[in-house]
Tab-separated table of C-alpha atoms in Angstrom:
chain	number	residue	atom	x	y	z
T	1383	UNK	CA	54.259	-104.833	-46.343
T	1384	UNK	CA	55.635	-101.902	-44.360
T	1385	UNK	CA	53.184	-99.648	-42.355
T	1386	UNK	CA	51.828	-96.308	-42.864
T	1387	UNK	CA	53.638	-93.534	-41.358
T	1388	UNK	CA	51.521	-90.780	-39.184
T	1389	UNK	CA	51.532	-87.809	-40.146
T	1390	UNK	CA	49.694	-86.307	-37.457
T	1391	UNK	CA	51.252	-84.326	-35.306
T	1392	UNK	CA	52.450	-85.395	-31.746
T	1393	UNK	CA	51.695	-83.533	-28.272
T	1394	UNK	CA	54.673	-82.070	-26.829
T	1395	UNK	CA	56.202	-84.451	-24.489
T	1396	UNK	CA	55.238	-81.967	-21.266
T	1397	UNK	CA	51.725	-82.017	-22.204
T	1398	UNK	CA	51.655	-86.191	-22.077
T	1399	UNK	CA	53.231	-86.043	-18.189
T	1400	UNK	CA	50.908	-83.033	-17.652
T	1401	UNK	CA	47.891	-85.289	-18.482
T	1402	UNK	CA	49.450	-87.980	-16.486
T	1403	UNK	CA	49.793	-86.396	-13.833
T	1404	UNK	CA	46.258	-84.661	-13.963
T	1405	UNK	CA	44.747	-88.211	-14.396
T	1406	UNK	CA	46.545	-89.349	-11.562
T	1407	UNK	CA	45.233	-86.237	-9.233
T	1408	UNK	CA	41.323	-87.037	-10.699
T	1409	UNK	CA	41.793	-90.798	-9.946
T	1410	UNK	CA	42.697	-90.111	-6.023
T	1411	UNK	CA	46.047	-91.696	-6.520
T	1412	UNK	CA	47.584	-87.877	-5.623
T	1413	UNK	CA	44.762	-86.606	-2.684
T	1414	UNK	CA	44.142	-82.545	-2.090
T	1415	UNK	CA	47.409	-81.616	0.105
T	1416	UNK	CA	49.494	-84.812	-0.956
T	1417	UNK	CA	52.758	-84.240	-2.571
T	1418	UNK	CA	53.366	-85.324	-5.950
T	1419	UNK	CA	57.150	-87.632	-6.915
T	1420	UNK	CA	60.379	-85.852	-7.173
T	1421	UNK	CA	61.916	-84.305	-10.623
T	1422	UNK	CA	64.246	-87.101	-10.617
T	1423	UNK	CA	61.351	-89.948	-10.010
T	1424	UNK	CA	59.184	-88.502	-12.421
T	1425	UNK	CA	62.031	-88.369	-14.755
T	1426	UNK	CA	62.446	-91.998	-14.241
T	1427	UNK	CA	58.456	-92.799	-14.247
T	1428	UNK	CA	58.186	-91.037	-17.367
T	1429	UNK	CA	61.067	-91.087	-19.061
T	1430	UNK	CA	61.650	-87.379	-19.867
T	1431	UNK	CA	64.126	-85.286	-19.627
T	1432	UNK	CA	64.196	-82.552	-16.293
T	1433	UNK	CA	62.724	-79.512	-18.668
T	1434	UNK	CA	60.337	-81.779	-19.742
T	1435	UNK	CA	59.280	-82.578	-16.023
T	1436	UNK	CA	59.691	-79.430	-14.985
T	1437	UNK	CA	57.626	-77.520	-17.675
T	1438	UNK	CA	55.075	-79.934	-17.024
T	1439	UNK	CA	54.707	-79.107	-13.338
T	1440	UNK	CA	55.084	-75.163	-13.805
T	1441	UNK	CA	51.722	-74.987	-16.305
T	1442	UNK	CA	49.980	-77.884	-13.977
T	1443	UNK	CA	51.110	-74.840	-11.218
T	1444	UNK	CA	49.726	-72.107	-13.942
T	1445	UNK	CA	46.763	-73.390	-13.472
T	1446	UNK	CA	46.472	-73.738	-10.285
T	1447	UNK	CA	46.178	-77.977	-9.631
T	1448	UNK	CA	49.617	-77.867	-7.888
T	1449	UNK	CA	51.760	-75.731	-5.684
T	1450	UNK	CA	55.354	-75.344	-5.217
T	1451	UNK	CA	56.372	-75.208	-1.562
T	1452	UNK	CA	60.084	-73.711	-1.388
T	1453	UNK	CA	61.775	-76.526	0.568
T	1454	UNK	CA	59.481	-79.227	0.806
T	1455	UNK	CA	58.474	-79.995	-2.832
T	1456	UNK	CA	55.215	-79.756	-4.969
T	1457	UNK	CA	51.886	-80.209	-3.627
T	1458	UNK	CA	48.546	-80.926	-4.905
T	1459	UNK	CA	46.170	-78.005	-3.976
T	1460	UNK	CA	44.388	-78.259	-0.955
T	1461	UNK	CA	41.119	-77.830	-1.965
T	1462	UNK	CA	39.519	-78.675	-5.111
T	1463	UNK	CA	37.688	-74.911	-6.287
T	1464	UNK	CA	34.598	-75.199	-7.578
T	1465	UNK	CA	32.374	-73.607	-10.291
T	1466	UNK	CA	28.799	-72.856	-10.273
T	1467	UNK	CA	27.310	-72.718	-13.406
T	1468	UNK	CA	23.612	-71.288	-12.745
T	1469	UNK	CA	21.518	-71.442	-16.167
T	1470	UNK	CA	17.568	-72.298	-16.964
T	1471	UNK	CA	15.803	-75.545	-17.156
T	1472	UNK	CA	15.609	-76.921	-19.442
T	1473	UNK	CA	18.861	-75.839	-21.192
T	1474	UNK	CA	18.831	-78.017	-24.214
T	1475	UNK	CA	20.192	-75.367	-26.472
T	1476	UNK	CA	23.075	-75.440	-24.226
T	1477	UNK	CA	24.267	-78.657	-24.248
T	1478	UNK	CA	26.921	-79.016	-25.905
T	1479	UNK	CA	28.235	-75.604	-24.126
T	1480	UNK	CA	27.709	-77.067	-20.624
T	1481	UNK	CA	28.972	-80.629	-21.471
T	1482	UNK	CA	32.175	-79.247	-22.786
T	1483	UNK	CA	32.653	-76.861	-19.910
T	1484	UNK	CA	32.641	-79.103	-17.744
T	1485	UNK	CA	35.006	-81.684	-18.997
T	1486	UNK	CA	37.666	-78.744	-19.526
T	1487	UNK	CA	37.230	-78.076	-15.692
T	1488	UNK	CA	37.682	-81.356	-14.705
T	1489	UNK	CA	41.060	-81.357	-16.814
T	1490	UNK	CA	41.980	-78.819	-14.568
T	1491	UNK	CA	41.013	-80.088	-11.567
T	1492	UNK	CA	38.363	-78.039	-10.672
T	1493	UNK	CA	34.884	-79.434	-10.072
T	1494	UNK	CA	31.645	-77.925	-11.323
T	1495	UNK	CA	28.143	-77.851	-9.890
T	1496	UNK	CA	24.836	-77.006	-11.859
T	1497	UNK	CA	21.740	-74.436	-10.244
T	1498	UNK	CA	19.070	-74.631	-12.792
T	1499	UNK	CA	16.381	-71.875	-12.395
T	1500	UNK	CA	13.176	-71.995	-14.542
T	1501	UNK	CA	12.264	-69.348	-16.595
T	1502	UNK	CA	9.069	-67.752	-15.579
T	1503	UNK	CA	9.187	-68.678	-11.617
T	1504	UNK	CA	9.232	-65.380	-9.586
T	1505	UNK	CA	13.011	-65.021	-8.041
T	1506	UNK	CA	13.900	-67.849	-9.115
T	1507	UNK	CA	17.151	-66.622	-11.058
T	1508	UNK	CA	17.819	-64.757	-8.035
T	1509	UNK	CA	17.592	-67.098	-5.320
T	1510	UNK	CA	19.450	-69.727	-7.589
T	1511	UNK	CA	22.652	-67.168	-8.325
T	1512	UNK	CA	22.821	-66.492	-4.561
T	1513	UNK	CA	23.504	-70.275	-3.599
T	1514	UNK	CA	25.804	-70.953	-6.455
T	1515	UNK	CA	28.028	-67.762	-5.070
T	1516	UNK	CA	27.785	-68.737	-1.649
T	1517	UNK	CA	29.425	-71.883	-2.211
T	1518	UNK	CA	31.517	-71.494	-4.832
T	1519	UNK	CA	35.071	-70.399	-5.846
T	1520	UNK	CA	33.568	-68.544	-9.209
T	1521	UNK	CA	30.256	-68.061	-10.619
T	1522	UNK	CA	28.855	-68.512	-14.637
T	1523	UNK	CA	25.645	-67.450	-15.313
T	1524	UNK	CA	23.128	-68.146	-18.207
T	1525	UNK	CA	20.858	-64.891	-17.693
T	1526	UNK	CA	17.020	-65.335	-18.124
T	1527	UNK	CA	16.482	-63.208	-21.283
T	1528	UNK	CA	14.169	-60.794	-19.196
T	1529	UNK	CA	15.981	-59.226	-16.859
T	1530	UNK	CA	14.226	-57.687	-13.870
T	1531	UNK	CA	15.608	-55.249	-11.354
T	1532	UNK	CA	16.100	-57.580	-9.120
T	1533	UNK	CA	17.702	-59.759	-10.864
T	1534	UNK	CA	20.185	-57.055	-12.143
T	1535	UNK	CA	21.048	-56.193	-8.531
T	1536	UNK	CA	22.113	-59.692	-7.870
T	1537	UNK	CA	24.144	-59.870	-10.528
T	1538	UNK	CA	25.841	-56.948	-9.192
T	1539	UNK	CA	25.987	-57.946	-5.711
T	1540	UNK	CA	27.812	-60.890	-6.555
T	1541	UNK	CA	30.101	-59.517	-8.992
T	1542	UNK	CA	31.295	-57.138	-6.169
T	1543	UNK	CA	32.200	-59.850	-3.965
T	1544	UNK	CA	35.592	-61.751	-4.584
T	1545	UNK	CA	34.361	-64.746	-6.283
T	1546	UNK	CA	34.908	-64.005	-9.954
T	1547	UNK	CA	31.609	-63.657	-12.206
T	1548	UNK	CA	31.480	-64.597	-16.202
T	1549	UNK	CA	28.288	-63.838	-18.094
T	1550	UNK	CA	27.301	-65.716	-21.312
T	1551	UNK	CA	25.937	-64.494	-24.517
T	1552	UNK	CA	24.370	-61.325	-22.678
T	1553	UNK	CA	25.778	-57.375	-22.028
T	1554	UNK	CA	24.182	-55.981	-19.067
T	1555	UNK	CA	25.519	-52.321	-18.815
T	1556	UNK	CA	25.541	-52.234	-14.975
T	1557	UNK	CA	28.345	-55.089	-14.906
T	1558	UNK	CA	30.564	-53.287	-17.263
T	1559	UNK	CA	34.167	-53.312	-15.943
T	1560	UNK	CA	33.079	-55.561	-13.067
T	1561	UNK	CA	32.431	-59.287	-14.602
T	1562	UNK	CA	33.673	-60.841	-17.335
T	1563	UNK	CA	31.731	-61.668	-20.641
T	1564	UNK	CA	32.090	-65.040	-22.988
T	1565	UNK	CA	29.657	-64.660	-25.756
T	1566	UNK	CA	28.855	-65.939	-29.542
T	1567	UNK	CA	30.241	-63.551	-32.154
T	1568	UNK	CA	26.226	-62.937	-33.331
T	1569	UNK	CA	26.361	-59.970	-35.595
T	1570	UNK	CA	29.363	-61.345	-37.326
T	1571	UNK	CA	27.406	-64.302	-38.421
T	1572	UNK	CA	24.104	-63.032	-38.944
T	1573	UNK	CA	25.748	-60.292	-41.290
T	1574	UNK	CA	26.800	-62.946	-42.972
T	1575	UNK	CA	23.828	-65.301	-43.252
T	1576	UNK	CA	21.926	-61.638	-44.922
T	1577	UNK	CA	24.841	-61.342	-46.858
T	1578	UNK	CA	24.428	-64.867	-48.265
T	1579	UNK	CA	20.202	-64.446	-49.102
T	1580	UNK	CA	20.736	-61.276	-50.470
T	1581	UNK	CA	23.556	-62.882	-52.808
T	1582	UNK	CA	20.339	-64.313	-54.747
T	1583	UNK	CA	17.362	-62.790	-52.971
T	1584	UNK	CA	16.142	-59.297	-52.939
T	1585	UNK	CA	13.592	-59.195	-50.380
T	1586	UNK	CA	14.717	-60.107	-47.228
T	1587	UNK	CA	12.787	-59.683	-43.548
T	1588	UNK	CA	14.143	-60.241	-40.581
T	1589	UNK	CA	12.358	-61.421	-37.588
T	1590	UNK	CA	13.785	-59.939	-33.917
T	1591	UNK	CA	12.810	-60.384	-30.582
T	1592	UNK	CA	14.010	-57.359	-28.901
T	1593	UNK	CA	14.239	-59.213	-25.628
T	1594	UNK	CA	16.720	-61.647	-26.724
T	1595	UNK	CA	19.982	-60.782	-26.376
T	1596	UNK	CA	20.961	-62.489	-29.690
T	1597	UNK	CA	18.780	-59.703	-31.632
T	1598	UNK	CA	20.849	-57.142	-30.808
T	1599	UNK	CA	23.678	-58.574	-33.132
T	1600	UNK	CA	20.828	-59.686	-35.564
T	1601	UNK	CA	19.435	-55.896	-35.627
T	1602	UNK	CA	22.817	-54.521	-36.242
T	1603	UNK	CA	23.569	-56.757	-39.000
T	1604	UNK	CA	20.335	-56.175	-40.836
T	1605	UNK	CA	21.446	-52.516	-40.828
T	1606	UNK	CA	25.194	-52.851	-42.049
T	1607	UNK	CA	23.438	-54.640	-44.500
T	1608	UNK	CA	21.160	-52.341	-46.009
T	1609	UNK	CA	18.133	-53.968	-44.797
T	1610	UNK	CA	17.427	-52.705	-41.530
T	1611	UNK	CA	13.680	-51.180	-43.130
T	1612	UNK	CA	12.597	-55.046	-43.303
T	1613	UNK	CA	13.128	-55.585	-39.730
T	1614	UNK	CA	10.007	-57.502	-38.292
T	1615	UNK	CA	9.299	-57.018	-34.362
T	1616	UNK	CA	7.471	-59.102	-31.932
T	1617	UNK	CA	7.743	-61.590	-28.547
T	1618	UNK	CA	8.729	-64.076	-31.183
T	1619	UNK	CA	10.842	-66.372	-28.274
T	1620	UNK	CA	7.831	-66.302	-25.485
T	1621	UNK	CA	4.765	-66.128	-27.797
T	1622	UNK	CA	4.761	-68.395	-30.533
T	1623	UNK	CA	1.658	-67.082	-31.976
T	1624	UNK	CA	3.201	-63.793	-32.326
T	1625	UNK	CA	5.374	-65.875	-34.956
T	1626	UNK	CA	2.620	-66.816	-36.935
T	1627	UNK	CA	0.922	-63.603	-36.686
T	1628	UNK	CA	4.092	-61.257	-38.388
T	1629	UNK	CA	4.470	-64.329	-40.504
T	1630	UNK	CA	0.966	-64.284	-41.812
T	1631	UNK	CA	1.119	-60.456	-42.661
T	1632	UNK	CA	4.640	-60.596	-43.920
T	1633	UNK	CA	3.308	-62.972	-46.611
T	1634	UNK	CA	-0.449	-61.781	-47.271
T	1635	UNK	CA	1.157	-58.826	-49.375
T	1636	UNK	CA	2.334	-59.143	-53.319
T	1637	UNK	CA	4.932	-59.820	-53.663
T	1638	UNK	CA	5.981	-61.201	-50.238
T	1639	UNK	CA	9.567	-61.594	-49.102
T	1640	UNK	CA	11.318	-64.135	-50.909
T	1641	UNK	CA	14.246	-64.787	-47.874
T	1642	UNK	CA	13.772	-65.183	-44.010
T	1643	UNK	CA	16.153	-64.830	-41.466
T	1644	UNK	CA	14.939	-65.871	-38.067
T	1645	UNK	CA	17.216	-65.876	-34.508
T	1646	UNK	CA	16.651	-69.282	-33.688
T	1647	UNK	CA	15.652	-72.776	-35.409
T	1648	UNK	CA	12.865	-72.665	-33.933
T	1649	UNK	CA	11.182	-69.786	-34.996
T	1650	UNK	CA	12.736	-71.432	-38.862
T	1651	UNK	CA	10.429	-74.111	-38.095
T	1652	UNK	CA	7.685	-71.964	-38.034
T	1653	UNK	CA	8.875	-69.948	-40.885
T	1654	UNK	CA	8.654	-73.503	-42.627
T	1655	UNK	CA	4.731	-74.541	-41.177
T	1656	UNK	CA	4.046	-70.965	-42.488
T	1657	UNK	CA	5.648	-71.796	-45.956
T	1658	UNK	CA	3.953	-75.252	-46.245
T	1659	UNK	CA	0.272	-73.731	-45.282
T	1660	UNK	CA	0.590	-71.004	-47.655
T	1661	UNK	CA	1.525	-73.740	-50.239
T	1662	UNK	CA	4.990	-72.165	-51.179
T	1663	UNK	CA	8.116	-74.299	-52.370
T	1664	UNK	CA	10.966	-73.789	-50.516
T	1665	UNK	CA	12.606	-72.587	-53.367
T	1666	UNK	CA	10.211	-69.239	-53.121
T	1667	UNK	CA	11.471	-68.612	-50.029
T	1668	UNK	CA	14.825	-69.642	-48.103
T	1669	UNK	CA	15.726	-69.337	-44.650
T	1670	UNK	CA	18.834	-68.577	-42.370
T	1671	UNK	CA	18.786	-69.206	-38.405
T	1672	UNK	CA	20.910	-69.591	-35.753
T	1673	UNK	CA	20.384	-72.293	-34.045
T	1674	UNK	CA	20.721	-76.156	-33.276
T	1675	UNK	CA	22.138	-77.702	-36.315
T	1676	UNK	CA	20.119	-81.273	-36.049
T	1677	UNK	CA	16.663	-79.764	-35.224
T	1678	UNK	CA	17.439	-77.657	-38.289
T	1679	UNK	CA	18.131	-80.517	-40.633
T	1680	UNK	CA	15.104	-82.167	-39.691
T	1681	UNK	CA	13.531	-79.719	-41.635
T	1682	UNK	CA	14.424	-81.169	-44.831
T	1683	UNK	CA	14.469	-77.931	-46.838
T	1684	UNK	CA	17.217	-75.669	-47.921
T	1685	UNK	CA	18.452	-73.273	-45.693
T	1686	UNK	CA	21.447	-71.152	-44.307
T	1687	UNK	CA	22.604	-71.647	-41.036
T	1688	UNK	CA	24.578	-70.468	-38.207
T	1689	UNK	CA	26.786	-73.184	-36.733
T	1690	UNK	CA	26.838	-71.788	-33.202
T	1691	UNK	CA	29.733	-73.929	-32.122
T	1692	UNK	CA	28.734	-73.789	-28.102
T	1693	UNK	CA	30.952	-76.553	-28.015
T	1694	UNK	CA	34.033	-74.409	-28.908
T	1695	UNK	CA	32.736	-72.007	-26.414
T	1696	UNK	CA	32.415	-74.298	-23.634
T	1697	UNK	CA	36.560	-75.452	-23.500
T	1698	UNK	CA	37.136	-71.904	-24.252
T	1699	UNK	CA	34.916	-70.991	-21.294
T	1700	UNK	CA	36.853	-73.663	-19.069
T	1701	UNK	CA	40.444	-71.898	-19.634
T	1702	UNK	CA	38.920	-67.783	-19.121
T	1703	UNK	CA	37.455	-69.401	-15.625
T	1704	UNK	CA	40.672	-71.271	-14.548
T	1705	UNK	CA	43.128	-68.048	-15.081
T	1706	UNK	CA	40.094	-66.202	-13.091
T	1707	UNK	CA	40.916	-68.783	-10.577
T	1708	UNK	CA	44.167	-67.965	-10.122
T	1709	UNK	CA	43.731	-64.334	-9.652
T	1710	UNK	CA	43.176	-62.715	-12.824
T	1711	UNK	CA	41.293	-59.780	-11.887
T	1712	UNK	CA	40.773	-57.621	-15.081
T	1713	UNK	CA	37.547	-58.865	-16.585
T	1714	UNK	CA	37.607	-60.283	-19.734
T	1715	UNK	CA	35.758	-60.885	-23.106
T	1716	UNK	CA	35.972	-64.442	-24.860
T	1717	UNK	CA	34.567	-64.441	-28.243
T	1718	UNK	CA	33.732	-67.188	-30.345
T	1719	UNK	CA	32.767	-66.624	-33.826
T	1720	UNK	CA	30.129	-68.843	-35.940
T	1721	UNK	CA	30.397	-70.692	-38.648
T	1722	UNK	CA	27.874	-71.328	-41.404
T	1723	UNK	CA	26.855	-73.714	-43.234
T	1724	UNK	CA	23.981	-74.877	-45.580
T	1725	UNK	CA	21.547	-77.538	-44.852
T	1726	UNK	CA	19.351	-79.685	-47.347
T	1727	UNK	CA	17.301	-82.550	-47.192
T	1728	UNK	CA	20.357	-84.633	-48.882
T	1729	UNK	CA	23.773	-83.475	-47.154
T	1730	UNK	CA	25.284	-80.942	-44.823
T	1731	UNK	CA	28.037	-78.933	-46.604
T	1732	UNK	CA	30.659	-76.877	-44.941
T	1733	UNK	CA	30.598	-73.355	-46.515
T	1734	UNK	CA	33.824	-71.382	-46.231
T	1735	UNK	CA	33.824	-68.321	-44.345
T	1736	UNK	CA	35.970	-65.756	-44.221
């Protein structure tokens, strides 16, 4: 009986001898300064033709693993660059992002070393982004979500040096024009998620923390919505009982609000411990977060969701660094929109977005 044919599609032939070649460099066969074979030998080794080869080696110099020396042949480069990625402890939200960031660098060669700062310690956000720039080639920063002055002018004072700077999932007007930005496309999917409740619900709050820099988006949306009069305020991501408080009033009044949407999953699980002491079904009310899909789940009610897709942003993350790397000086802004999708207690069903 005769086999089934692949359909999927095959990588270019370059892109095979580029990850060759960038397996060999990460395994020590090829050391920092060593030269890499001849065209013709690699031809031969690999069994390409010369354009093959030679695009291979001209993006593998793109991005900055080799150099071309005119004479003498190509090089591995001399030293490996490194990225310091400084972000809070713990970062479990962040996972994904940081795990996926960091195997795109190594792809390319470049290493990457962690500063984790904790979130209420005095200076130490500060202290944490100066040794990450002092010993690195470029600088990514998770910023703590209150920013203090000082903190601010370190963030300048490093994006004025050389090193380039990328900041995630947080504008800070005093870096405009001077660091680069990679963020999650949060208004875009929260307008959405409202969109979605108010497809089949009719009063809708929305919780915001106007500290976090994901309630900016979450604001906006509410308004190009038409619900920006049900926006609920409050320290909802450093004062849990601030949760339960707004909660508590939001549903002491008849009629109460028959859809939720919260910035994170965890504020939906309090939503939920709110819902389940008041003795509503979760049909009465449904939720929408943003947040970590699994902890979400657990749940085991319905809900709408924003799938965050940190992961995506992560190997996006790793290519806006490595052109920074190689001398791309205009700051830039990578975007990564969300998905959504809805969550049950029985299955997890893609929803299709436009």
């Amino acid at each position: 009986m005769a086999g089934k044919v692949s359909t999927a599609p095959r990588s270019p032939r370059y892109a095979t001898v580029m990850r060759r070649l960038r397996n060999a460099i990460a395994s020590g066969r090829y050391g920092a300064g060593e030269q890499i074979p001849t065209e013709h030998a690699m031809i031969r080794s690999f069994r390409v033709s010369i354009t093959t080869v030679r695009k291979a080696v001209e993006e593998l110099c793109r991005e900055g693993l080799l150099v071309k020396r005119q004479g003498l042949g190509t090089f591995v480069t001399q030293r490996c660059r490194r990225v310091g990625v400084v972000c809070p402890y713990p970062s479990a939200s962040w996972v994904a992002m940081h795990e996926s960031l960091h195997t795109g660098l190594r792809k390319l060669g470049i290493s990457l070393r962690t500063h984790h700062y904790v979130w209420l310690e005095a200076a130490a956000f500060a202290e944490d982004l100066a040794d990450a720039a002092a010993e690195s080639d470029a600088v990514v920063v998770f910023p703590p979500y209150r920013l203090t002055e000082p903190d601010v002018a370190a963030l300048v004072k490093v994006a004025d040096a050389s090193a380039p700077l990328v900041i995630l999932d947080r504008v800070i007007p005093e870096l405009a024009g001077r660091a680069s930005l990679a963020t999650i496309d949060y208004e875009s999917g929260f307008q959405r998620l409202i969109t979605m409740l108010c497809r089949t619900r009719r009063r809708i709050a929305v919780l915001v923390d106007p500290a976090h820099p994901a309630c900016a988006g979450l604001r906006s949306a509410a308004v190009a919505s038409g619900v920006g009069e049900r926006v609920v305020e409050g320290p909802f991501f450093q004062d849990d009982a601030s949760v339960f408080a707004a909660l508590n009033s939001l549903f002491a009044g008849r009629p109460g609000p028959d859809g939720v949407v919260a910035p994170s999953s965890k504020i939906a699980l309090s939503v939920h411990a709110v819902l389940s002491a008041r003795g509503l079904s979760p049909e009465a009310v449904e939720v929408a977060a943003a947040g970590e899909l699994p902890l979400l789940q657990s749940v085991g009610r319905s809900m709408w969701a924003l799938d965050l897709r940190r992961g995506e942003l992560g190997e996006r993350l790793a290519g806006l660094v490595a052109r920074l790397l190689q001398g791309d000086k205009a700051p830039a802004r990578l975007i990564v929109e969300p998905g959504v999708v809805y969550l049950d207690a029985e299955r997890l069903l893609s929803v299709k977005t436009a």
